[in-house]
Coordinates of C-alpha atoms in Angstrom, one line a residue:
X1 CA -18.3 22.9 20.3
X2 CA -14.8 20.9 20.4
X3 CA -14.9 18.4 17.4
X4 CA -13.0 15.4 19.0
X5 CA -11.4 12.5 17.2
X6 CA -13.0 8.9 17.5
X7 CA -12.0 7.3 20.7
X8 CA -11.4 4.3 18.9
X9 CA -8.9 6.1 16.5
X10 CA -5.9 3.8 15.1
X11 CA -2.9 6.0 15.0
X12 CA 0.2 3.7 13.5
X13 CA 2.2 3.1 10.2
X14 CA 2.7 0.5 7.4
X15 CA 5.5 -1.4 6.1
X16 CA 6.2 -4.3 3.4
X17 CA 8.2 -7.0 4.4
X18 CA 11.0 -7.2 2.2
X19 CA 11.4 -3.5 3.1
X20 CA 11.8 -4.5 6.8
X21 CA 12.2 -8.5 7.8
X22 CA 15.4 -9.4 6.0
X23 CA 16.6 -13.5 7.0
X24 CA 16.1 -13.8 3.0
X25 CA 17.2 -17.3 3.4
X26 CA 15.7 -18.3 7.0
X27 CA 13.5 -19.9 8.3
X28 CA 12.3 -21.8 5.1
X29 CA 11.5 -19.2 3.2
X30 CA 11.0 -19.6 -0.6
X31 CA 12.8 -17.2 -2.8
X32 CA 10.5 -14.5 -3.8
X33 CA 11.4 -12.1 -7.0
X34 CA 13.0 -9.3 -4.7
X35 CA 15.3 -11.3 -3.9
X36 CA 16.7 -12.2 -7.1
X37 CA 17.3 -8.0 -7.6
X38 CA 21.1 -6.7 -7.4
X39 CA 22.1 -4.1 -5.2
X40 CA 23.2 -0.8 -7.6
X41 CA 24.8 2.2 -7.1
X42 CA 21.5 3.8 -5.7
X43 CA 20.0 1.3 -4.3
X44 CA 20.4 -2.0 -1.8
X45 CA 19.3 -5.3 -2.5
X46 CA 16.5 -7.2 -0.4
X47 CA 18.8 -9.8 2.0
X48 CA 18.9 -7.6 5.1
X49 CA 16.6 -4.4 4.8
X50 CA 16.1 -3.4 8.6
X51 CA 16.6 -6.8 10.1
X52 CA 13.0 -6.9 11.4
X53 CA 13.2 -11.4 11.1
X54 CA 15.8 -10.8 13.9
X55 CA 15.1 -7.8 15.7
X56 CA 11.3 -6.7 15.5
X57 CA 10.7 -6.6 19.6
X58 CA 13.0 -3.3 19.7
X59 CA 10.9 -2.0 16.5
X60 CA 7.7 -2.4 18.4
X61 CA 9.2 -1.4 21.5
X62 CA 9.2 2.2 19.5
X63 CA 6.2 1.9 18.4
X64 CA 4.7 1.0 22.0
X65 CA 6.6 3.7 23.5
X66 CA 5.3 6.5 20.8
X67 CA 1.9 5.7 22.0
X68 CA 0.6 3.4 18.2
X69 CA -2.4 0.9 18.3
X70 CA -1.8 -0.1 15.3
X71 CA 0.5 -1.6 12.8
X72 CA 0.1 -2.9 8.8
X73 CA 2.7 -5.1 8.1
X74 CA 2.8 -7.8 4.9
X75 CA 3.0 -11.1 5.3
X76 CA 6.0 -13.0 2.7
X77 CA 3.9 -15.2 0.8
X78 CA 7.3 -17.4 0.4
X79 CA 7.9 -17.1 3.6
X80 CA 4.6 -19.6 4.7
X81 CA 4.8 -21.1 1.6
X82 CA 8.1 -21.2 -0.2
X83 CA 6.8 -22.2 -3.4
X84 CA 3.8 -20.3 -3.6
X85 CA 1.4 -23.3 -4.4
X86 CA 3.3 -26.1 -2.2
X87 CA 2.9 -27.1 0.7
X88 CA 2.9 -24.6 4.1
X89 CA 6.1 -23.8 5.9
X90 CA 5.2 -23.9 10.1
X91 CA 8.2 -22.1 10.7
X92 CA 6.8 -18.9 8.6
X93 CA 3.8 -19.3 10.1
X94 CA 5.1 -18.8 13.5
X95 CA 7.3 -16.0 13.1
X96 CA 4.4 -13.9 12.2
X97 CA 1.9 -15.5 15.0
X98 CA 4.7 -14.4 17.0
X99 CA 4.8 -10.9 15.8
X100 CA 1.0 -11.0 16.5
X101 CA 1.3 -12.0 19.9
X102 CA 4.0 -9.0 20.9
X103 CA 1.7 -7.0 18.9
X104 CA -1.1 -7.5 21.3
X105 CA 0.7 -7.9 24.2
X106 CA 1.8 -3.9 23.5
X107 CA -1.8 -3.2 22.7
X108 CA -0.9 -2.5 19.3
X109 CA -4.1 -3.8 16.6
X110 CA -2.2 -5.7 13.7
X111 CA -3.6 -5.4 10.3
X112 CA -2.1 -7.8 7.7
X113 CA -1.7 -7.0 3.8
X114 CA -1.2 -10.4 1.7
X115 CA 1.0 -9.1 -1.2
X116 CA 3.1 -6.4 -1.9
X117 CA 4.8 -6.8 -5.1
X118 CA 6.9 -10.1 -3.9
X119 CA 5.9 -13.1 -5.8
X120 CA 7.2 -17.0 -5.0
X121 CA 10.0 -16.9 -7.4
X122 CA 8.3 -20.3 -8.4
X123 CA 5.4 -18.5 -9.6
X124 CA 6.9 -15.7 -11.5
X125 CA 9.1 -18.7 -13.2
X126 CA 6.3 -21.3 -13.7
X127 CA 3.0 -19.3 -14.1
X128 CA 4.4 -15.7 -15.1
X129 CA 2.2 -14.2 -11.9
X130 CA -0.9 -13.4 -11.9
X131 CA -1.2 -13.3 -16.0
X132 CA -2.1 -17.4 -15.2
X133 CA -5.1 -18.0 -13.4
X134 CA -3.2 -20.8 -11.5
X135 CA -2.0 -17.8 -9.3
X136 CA -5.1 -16.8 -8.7
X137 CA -6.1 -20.0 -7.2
X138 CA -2.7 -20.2 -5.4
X139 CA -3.3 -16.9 -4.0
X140 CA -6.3 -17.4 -3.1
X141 CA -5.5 -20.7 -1.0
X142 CA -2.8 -18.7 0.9
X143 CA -4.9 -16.3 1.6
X144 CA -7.3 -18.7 3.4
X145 CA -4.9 -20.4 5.4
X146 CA -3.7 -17.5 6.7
X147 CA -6.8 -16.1 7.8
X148 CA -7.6 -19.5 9.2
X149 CA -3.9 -19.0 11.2
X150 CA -4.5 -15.5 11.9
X151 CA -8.2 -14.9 12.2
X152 CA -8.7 -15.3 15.7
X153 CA -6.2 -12.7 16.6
X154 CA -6.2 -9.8 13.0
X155 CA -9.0 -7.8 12.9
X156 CA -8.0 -5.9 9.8
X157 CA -6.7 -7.5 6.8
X158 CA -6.2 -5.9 3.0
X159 CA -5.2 -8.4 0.1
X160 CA -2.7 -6.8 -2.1
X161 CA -1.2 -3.5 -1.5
X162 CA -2.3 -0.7 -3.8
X163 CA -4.1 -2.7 -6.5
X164 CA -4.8 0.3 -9.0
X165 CA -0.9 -0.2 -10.1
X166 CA -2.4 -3.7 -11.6
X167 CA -4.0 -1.5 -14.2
X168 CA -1.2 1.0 -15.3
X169 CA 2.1 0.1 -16.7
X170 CA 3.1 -1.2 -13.3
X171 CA 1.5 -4.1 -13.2
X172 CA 3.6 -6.2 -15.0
X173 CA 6.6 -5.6 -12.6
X174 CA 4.6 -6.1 -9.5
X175 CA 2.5 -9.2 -10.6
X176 CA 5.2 -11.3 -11.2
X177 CA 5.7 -11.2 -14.8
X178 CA 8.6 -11.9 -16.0
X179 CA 8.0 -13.0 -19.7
X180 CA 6.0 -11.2 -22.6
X181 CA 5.0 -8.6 -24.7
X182 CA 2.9 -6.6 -22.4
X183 CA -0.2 -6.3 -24.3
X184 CA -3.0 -4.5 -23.6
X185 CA -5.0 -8.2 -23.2
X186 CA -2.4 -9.0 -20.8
X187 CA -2.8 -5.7 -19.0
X188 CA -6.3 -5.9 -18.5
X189 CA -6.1 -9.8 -17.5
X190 CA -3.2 -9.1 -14.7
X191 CA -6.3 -6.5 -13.2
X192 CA -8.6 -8.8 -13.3
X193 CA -7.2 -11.7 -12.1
X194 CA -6.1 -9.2 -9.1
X195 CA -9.4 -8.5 -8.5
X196 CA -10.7 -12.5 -8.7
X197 CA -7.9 -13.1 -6.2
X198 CA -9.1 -10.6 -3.7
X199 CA -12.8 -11.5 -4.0
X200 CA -12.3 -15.1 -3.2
X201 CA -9.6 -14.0 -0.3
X202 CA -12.4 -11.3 1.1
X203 CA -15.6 -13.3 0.5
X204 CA -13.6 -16.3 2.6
X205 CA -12.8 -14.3 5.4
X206 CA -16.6 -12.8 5.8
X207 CA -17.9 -16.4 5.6
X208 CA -15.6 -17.4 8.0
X209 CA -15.1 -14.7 10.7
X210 CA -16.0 -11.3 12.1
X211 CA -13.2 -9.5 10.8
X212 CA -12.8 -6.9 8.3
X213 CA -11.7 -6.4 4.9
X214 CA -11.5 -3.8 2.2
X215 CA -9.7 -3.3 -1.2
X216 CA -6.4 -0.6 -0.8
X217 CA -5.7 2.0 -3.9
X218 CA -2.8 3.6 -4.6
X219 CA -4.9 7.1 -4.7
X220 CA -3.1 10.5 -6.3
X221 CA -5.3 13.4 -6.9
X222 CA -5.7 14.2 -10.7
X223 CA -6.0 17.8 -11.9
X224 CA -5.9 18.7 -15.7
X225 CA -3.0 20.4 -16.8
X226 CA -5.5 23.6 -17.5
X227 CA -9.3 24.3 -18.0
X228 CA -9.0 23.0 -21.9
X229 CA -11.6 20.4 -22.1
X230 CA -9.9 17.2 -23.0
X231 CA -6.8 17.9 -20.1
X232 CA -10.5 17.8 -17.9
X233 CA -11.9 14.5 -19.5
X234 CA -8.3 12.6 -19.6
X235 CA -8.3 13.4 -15.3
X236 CA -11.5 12.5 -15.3
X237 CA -10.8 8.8 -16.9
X238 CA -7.7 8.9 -15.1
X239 CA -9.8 8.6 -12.2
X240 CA -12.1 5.9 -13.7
X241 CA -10.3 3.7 -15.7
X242 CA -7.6 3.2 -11.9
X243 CA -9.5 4.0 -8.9
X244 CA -13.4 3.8 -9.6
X245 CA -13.1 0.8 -11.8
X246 CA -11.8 -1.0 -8.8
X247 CA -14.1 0.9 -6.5
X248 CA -17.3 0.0 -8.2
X249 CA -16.0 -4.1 -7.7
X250 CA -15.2 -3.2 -4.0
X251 CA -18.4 -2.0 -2.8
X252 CA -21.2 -2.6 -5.4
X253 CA -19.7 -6.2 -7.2
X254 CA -19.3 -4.9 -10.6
X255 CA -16.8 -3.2 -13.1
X256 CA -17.4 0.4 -14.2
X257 CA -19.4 0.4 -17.1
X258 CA -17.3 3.0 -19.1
X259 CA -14.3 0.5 -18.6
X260 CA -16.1 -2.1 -19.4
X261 CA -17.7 -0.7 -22.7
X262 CA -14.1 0.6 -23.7
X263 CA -12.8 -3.2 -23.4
X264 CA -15.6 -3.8 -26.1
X265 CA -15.1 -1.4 -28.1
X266 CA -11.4 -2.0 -28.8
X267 CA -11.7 -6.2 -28.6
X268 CA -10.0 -6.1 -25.3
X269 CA -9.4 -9.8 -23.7
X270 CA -9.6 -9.4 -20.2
X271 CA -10.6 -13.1 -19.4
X272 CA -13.8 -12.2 -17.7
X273 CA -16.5 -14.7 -17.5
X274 CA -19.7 -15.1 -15.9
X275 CA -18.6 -17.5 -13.1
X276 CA -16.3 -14.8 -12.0
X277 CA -19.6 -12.1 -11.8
X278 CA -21.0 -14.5 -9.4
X279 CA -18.2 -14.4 -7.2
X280 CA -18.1 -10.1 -7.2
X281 CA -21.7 -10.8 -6.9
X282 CA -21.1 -11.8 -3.5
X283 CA -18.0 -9.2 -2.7
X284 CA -18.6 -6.5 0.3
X285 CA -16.0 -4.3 1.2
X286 CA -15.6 -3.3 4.9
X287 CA -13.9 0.3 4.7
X288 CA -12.0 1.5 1.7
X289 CA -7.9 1.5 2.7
X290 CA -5.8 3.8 0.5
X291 CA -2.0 5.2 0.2
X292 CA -1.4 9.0 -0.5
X293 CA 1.6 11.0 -1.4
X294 CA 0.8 13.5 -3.5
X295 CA -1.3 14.5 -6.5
X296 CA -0.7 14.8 -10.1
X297 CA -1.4 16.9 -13.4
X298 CA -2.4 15.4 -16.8
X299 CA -1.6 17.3 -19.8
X300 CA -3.6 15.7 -23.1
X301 CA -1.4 18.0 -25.7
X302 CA 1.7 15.4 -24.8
X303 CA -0.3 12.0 -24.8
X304 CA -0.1 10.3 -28.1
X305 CA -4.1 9.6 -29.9
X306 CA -4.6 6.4 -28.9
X307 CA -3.2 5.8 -26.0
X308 CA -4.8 3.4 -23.5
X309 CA -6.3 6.1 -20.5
X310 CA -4.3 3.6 -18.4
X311 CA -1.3 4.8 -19.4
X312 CA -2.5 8.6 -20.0
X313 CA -0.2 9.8 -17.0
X314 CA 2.9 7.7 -18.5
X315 CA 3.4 10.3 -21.4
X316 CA 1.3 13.2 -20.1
X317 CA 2.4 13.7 -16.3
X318 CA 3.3 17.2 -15.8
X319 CA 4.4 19.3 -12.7
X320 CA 1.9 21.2 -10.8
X321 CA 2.9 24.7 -10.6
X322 CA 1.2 25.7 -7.5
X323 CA 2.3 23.1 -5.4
X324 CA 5.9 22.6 -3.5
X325 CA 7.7 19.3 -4.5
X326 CA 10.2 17.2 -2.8
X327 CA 13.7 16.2 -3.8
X328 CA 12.0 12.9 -5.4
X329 CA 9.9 15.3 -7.2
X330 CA 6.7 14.4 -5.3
X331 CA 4.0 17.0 -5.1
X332 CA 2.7 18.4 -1.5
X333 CA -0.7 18.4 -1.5
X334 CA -2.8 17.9 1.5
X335 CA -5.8 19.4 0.0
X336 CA -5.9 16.5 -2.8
X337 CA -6.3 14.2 0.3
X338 CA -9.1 15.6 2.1
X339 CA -10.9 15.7 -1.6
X340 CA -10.2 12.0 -2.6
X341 CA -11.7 11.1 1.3
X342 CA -14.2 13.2 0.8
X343 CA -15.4 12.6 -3.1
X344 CA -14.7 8.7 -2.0
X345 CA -17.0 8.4 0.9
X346 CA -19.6 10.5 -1.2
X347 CA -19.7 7.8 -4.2
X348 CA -19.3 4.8 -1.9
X349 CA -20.6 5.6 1.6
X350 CA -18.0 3.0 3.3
X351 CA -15.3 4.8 6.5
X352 CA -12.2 5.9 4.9
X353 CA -8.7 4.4 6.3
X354 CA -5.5 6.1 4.5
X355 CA -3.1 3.4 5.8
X356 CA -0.1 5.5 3.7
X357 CA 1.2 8.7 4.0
X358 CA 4.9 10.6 4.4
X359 CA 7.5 12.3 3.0
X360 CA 10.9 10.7 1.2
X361 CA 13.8 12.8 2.6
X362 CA 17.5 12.6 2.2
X363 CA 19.3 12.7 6.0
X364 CA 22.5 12.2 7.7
X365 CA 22.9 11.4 11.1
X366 CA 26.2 12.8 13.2
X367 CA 25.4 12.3 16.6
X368 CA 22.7 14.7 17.2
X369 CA 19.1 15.0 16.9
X370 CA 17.7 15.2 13.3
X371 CA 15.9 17.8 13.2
X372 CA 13.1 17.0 10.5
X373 CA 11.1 19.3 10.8
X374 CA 10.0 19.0 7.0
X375 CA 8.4 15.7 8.0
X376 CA 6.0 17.5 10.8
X377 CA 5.3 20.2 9.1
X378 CA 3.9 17.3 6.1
X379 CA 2.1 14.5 8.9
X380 CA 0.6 18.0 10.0
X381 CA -0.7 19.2 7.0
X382 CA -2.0 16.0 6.2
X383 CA -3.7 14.9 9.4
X384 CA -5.5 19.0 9.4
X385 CA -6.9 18.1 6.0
X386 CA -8.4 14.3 7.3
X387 CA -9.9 16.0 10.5
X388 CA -11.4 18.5 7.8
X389 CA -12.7 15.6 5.9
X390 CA -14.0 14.2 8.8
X391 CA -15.4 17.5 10.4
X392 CA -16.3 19.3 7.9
X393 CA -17.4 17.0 5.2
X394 CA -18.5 14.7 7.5
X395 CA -16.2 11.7 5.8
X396 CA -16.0 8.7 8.9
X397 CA -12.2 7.9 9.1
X398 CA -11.0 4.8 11.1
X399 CA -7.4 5.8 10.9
X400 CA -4.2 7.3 9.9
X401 CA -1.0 5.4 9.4
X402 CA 2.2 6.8 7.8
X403 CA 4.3 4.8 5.9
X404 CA 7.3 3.5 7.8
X405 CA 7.9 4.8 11.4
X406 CA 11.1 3.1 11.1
X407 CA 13.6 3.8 8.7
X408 CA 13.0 1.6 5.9
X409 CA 14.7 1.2 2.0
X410 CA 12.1 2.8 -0.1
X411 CA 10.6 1.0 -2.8
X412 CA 13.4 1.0 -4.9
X413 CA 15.8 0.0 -2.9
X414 CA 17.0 3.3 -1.8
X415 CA 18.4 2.9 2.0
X416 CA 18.9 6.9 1.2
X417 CA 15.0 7.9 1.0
X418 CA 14.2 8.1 4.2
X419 CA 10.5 8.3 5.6
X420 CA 11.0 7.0 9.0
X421 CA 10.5 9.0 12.2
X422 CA 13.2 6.9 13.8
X423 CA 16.6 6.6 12.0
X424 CA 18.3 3.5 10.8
X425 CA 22.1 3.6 10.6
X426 CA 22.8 1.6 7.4
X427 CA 23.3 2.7 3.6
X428 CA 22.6 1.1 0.7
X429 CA 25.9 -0.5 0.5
X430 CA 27.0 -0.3 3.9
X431 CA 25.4 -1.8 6.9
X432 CA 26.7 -0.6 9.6
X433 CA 25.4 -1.1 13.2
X434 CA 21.6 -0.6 12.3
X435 CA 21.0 1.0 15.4
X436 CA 17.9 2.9 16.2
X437 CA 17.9 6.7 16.4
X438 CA 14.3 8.8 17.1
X439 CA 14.0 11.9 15.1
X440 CA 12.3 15.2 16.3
X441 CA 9.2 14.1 14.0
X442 CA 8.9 10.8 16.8
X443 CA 8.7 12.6 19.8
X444 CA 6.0 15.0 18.0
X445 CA 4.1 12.2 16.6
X446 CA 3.7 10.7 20.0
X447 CA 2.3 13.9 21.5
X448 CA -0.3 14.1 18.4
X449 CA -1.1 10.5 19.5
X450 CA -1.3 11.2 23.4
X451 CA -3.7 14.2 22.5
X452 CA -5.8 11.7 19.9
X453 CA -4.8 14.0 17.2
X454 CA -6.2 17.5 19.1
X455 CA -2.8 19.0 19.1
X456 CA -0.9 19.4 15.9
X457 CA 1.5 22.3 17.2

């Protein structure tokens, strides 16, 4: 018997917005901390990206014409509110119930994500991000008035973009902390307060409308470095201390309780009180959204005793030696995603929706076709191993979205890692004319869509 996709299937990509919209200073918009980074000699700075403020109808023109129903895109928190906790800016708010409109008027489903890193500068400056529940509160408000803006229209909405980076040494560059010693309290309050933030956001939206909500992880395969026992148990508390941990809140309303018995054990502050219980006591998670890229390989021999497990894969991160890499060093792994769908929906018993997923590439354009084939050959792998999850382990999958159909600067500002199936002609440093060039990977990508993923050749 032929095992067909859903009918229903969303087939589409994700971006951020300061890695598309540009108009830094239009519009109203507060500044946010991106936009106080410099351009360097690898990487742009945040006032332009692709232009998406001013051009986004040829974008979804694209995305139309490739055959996608569906599209994650962020929100600017600065740009509907400039300083994060003042008042509303109406000329934000329209410019994304504008997107939303020509999104539905192309029959394309918008999904919005709240945060992605960019904090009000105000914020950051005042508050120090999300280490002050203030934040939380302020956060929490936006997020409300945005589903109350939105609601009608957005069926699918995330609140922050990969929240397991809250919990490793990331966090304090993506929550808006700009002053501190980076303790391992302040660590373990930034998560939290995360996770307060998107249960007030996701318990709001369920009391308020039909739409549906889940928690996004930024999900890598963990192998041990080899069968020695403690390169096993450091993959395995890899996996608990950043993805379960969060998991656990997500679907069943409380912490892990080997987390939580490891904050006791070494007098870990994580500002967690029993007013805050009550309100995971009322969390539900709708699906479970995740980004994948590759996996990754834990060594114990290199991590120093006494090292937080957070930060396990800082010190002991090693390359896999069965598994190709790319140029950014980035392991290929397709078989690590159809596990982490599959292991996931075991545990938690919630649809799967990897809303993430592509290659980084460096690539020139001189007036023919690019010829990625590299890019295929990885969307291909990828999608045979969630149709295995799905058919074989019987994992339900609502969709797949790669990350960035369009030429994008990658999350460091590189304009020169390219994960787009359409080109963008601008460099870091230069911009050029912008203009729009499909790659062979678009024209490919639209026949997997047409064929609701039954042909992969």
């Amino acid at each position: 018997m032929k095992k067909e996709m859903p009918k229903d299937f969303l087939w589409g990509n994700s971006v951020s917005s300061m890695q598309t919209e540009g108009g830094y200073n239009e519009g109203g918009k507060g500044k946010s901390v991106y936009d106080t980074f410099p351009a360097t000699e690898n990487s742009s700075d945040w006032k332009v990206a692709i232009d998406d403020y001013h051009n986004y109808p040829e974008d979804l023109d694209l995305m139309a014409n490739q055959g996608m129903n569906c599209y994650r895109f962020q929100v600017s928190w600065s740009r509907v509110n400039p300083e994060g906790d003042g008042k509303f800016n109406e000329e934000g708010i329209k410019f994304y119930d504008n997107l939303i409109n020509e999104l539905l008027a192309r029959h394309i489903q918008p999904m919005i994500c709240l945060y992605h890193f960019d904090m009000p500068l105000h914020l950051a400056e005042q508050y120090n991000g999300f280490s002050d529940r203030h934040v939380v509160n302020a956060f929490i408000k936006y997020g409300e008035k945005m589903i109350d803006c939105f609601g009608d229209r957005v069926k699918y909405w995330i609140t922050f973009n990969e929240q397991n980076l809250y919990s490793t040494s990331e966090a304090f560059r993506i929550a808006g902390y700009l002053k501190g010693d980076r303790t391992d309290d302040e660590l373990y309050q930034i998560s939290h307060h995360v996770m307060l933030a998107h249960a007030g956001v996701a318990n709001y939206l369920h009391k308020q409308t039909d739409d549906l909500i889940g928690g996004m992880l930024a999900y890598s395969e963990v192998y041990p470095a080899s069968s020695l026992p403690k390169d096993v148990q450091y993959a395995r508390q890899i996996d608990e201390f950043l993805n379960r941990n969060l998991l656990d809140v997500f679907t069943n309303g409380h912490y892990s309780n080997e987390v939580l018995t490891f904050v006791k054990n070494h007098g870990i502050n994580m500002d967690f009180t029993e007013a805050d219980q009550a309100v995971f006591n009322q969390l539900s998670s709708d699906f479970i959204a995740f980004s994948y890229y590759q996996s990754v390989t834990i060594s114990s021999t290199i991590v120093s005793d006494g090292t937080l497990p957070n930060y396990y894969l800082d010190a002991g991160g090693k390359e896999n030696p069965f598994l190709k890499v790319s140029e950014w060093g980035w392991s290929i792994d397709p078989l690590g995603f159809r596990d982490i769908l599959t292991k996931t929906y075991n545990s938690y018993g919630i649809p799967m929706f990897p809303i993430e997923n592509g290659i980084g590439v460096r690539e020139t354009y001189d007036g023919h076709e690019i010829q990625d084939d590299y890019r295929i050959e990885y969307h291909r792998a990828h999608i045979q191993a969630m149709k295995d999850a799905m058919f074989e382990d019987g994992v339900p999958v609502i969709g797949y979205l790669g990350w960035g159909l369009i030429d994008i600067p990658s999350s460091s500002g590189n304009m020169e890692k390219r994960y787009g199936m359409v080109y963008v002609n601008r460099g870091n440093h230069d911009l050029r004319d912008m203009k729009r060039i499909p790659k062979k990977s678009y024209g490919w990508f639209k026949k997997v869509i047409a064929s609701n993923g039954n042909d992969l050749k």
